[in-house]
Coordinates of C-alpha atoms in Angstrom, one line a residue:
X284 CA 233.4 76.0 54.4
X285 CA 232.1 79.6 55.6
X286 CA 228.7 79.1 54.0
X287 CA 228.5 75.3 55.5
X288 CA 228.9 77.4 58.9
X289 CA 226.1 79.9 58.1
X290 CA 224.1 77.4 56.5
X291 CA 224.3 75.4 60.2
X292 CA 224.2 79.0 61.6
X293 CA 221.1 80.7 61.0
X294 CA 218.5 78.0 61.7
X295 CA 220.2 77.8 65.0
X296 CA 219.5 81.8 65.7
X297 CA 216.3 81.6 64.7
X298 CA 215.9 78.8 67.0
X299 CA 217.4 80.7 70.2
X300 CA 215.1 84.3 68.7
X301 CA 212.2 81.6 69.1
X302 CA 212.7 80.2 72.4
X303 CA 213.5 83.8 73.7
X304 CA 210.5 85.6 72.0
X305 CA 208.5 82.1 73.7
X306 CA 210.0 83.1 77.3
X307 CA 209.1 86.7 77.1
X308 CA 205.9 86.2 76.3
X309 CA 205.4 83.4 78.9
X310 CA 206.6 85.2 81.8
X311 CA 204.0 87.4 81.2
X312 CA 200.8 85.2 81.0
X313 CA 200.1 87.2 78.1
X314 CA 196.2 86.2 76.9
X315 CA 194.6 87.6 73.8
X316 CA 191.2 89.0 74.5
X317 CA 188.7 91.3 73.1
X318 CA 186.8 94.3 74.9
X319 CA 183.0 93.8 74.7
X320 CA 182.2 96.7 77.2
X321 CA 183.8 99.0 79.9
X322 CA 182.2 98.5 83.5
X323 CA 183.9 101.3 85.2
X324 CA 187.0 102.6 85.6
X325 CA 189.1 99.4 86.8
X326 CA 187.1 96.8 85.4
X327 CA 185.5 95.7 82.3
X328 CA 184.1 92.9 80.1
X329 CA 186.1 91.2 77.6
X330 CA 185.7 87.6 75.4
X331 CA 188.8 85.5 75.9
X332 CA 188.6 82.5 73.0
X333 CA 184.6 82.6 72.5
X334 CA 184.4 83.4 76.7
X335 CA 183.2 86.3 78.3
X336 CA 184.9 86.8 81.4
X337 CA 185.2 90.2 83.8
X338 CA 188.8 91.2 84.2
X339 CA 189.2 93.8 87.6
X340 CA 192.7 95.6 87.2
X341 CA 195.2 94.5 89.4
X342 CA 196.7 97.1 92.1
X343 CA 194.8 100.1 90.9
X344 CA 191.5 101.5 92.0
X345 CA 189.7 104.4 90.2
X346 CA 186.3 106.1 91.9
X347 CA 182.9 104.6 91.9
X348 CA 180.1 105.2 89.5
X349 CA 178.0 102.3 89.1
X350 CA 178.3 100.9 93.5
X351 CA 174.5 100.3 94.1
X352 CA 175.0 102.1 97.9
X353 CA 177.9 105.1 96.8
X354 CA 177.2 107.8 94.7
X355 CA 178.8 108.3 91.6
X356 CA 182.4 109.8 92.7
X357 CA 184.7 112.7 91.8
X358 CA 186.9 111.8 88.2
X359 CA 184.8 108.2 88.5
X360 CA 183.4 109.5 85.0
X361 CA 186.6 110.6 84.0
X362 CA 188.1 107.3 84.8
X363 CA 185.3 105.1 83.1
X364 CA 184.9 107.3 80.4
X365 CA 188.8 107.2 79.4
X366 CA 188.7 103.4 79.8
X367 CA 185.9 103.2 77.4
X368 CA 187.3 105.5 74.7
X369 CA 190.8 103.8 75.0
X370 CA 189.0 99.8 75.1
X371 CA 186.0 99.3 74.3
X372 CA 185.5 96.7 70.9
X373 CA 189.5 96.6 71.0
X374 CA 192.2 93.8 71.2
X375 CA 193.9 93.9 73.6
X376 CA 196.1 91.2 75.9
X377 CA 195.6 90.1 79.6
X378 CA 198.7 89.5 81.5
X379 CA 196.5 87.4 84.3
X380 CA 197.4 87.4 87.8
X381 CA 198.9 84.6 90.2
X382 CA 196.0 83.1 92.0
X383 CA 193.9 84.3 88.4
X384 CA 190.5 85.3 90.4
X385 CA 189.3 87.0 93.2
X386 CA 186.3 85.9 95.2
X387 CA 183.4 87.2 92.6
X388 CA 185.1 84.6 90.2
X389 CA 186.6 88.1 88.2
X390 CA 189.7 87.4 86.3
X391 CA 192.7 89.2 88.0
X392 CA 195.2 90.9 85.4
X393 CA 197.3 94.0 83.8
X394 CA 195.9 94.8 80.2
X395 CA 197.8 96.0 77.6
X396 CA 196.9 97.8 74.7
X397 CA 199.4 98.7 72.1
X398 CA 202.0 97.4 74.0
X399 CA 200.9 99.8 76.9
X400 CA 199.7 99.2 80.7
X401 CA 196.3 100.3 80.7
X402 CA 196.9 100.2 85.1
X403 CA 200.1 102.2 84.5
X404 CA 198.2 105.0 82.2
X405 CA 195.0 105.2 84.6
X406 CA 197.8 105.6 87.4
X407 CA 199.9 108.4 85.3
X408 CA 196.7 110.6 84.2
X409 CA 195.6 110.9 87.9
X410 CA 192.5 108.8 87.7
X411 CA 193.5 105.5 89.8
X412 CA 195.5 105.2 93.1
X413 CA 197.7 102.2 93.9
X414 CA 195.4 99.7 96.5
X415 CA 194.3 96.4 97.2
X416 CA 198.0 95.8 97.4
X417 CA 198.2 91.8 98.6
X418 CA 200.8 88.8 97.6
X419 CA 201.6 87.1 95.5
X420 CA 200.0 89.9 93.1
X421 CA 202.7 92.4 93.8
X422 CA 205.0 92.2 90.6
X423 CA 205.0 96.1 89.6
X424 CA 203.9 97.6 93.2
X425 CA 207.7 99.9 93.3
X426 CA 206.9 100.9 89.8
X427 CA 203.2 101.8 90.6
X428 CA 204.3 103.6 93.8
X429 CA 206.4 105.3 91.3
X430 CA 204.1 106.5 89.3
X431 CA 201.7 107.4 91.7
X432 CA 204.0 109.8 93.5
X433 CA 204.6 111.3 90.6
X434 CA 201.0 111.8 90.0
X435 CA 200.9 113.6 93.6
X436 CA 203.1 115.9 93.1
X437 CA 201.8 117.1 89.5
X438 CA 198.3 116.7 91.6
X439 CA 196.5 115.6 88.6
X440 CA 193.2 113.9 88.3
X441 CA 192.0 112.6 91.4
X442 CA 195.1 114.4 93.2
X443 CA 194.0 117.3 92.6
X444 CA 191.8 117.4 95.7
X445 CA 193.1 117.3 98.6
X446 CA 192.6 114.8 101.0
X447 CA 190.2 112.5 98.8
X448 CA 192.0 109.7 97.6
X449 CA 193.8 108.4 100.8
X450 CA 194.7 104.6 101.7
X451 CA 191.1 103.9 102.9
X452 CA 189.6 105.1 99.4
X453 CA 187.9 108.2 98.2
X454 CA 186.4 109.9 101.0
X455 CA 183.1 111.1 99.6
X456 CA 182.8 114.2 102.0
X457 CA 185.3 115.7 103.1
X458 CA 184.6 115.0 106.7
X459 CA 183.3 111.4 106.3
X460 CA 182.6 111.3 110.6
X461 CA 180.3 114.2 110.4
X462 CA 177.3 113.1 107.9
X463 CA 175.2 115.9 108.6
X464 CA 175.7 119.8 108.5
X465 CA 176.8 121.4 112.0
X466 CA 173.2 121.8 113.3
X467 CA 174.3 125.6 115.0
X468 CA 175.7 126.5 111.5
X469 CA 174.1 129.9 110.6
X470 CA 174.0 130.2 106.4
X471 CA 173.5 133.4 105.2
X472 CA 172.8 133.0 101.2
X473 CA 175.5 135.4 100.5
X474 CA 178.1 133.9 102.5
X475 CA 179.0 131.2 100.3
X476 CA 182.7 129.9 101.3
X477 CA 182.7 126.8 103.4
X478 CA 184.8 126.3 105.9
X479 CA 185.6 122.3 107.2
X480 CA 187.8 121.1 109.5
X481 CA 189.4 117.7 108.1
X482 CA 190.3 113.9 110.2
X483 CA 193.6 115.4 110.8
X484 CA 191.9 118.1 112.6
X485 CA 193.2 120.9 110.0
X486 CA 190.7 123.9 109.5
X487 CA 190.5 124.7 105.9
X488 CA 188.6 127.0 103.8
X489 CA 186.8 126.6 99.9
X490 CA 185.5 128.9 97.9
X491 CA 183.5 128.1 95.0
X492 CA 186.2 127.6 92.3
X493 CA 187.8 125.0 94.7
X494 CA 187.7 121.8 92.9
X495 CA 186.3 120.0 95.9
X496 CA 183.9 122.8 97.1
X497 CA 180.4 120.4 96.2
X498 CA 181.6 117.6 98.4
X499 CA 182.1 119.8 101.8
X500 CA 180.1 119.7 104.1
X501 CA 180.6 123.2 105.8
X502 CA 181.6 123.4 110.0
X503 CA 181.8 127.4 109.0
X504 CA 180.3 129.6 106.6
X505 CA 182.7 133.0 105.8
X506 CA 181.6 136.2 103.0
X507 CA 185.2 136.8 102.8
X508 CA 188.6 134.8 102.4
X509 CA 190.2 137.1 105.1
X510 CA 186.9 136.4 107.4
X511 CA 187.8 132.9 107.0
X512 CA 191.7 133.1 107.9
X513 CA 190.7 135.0 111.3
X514 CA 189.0 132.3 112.0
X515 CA 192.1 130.2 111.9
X516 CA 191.4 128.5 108.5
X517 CA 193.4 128.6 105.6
X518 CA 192.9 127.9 101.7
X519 CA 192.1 124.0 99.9
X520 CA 195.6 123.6 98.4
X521 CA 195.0 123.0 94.4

């Protein structure tokens, strides 16, 4: 009798592992695909059953280095090159989003790569912030948020400047309303620490080793850190 009841038993389990393993892997949208190249850092070129299509990562944006009108943007590189080394000629699996394409006909989606997020790591490492944030394509936005925050406060990657990634983008000076060096602005080639004052009206100072020193575009120029504080600025926090 008991192996008449295991006999009936077993192709019953295998039955329920089946239809759960089918579910799980439904929910998801999961699509096999293969890298063919790496674009940038939040999008890239893959061949989904003998179709190349162009997959843009969903709620994650990473700095430019190939927009035709922006120059190429602080840890863009970093970003594009990680993607490349992580992706490129690898399987991988496309969990595409509601909606499936956005209005360049690119494929909307989370990729996963050894049964890791590819958004989720770009958004750990520092080199992607959480944006283009619209429904229905919100399913991980509190885990994102999440991760980003942690990323902030370990100010890794692209948090390591201040005041460049912000909800609008990457500012690519750090005064974005003044294009043009402060016409009065008196440089003297030894006086090399730059002093800006940001959107928020904050006067801050950057000395050479300040990670974000080549994008400022100086309001003051100081020989010394102290000549700068009298002046009512303080230090780039790092």
């Amino acid at each position: 009798m008991r192996k008449k009841l295991i006999i009936l038993f077993f192709p019953m389990l295998m039955f329920l592992v089946t239809i759960a393993c089918s579910t799980n892997q439904d929910s998801k949208n999961l699509v096999s695909a293969k890298v063919v190249n790496v674009v940038d850092g939040d999008t890239l070129n893959v061949m989904i059953s003998g179709k190349e299509e162009t997959i843009r990562l969903l709620l994650v944006d990473t700095p430019e280095t190939v927009h035709p009108t922006k120059p190429v943007q602080p840890f863009g590189l970093e970003a594009s090159n990680y993607l490349k080394e992580l992706l490129n000629g690898k399987d991988v699996q496309v969990e595409v989003g509601i909606g499936e394409r956005d209005k360049y006909g690119r494929l909307l989606g989370y990729v996963y790569i050894d049964k890791q997020m590819v958004n989720k790591l770009l958004l750990q490492k520092g080199l992607a912030r959480v944006a283009y944030v619209f429904e229905p394509n919100t399913k991980y936005i509190d885990e994102f948020n999440s991760i980003q925050k942690q990323a902030q406060q370990n100010k890794v990657g692209i948090w390591s400047i201040e005041n460049y990634a912000t909800d609008e983008g990457f500012q690519t000076t750090l005064n974005e309303e003044q294009n043009e060096i402060n016409p009065n602005l008196q440089v003297n080639e030894e006086c090399t620490i730059k002093g800006n004052i940001n959107s928020k009206g904050e006067k801050i100072f950057h000395t050479e080793q300040s990670p974000s020193y080549e994008l400022t575009k100086p309001e003051a120029m100081f020989c010394t850190e102290d000549e700068a504080r009298a002046a009512g600025y303080r230090a780039v926090k790092r």
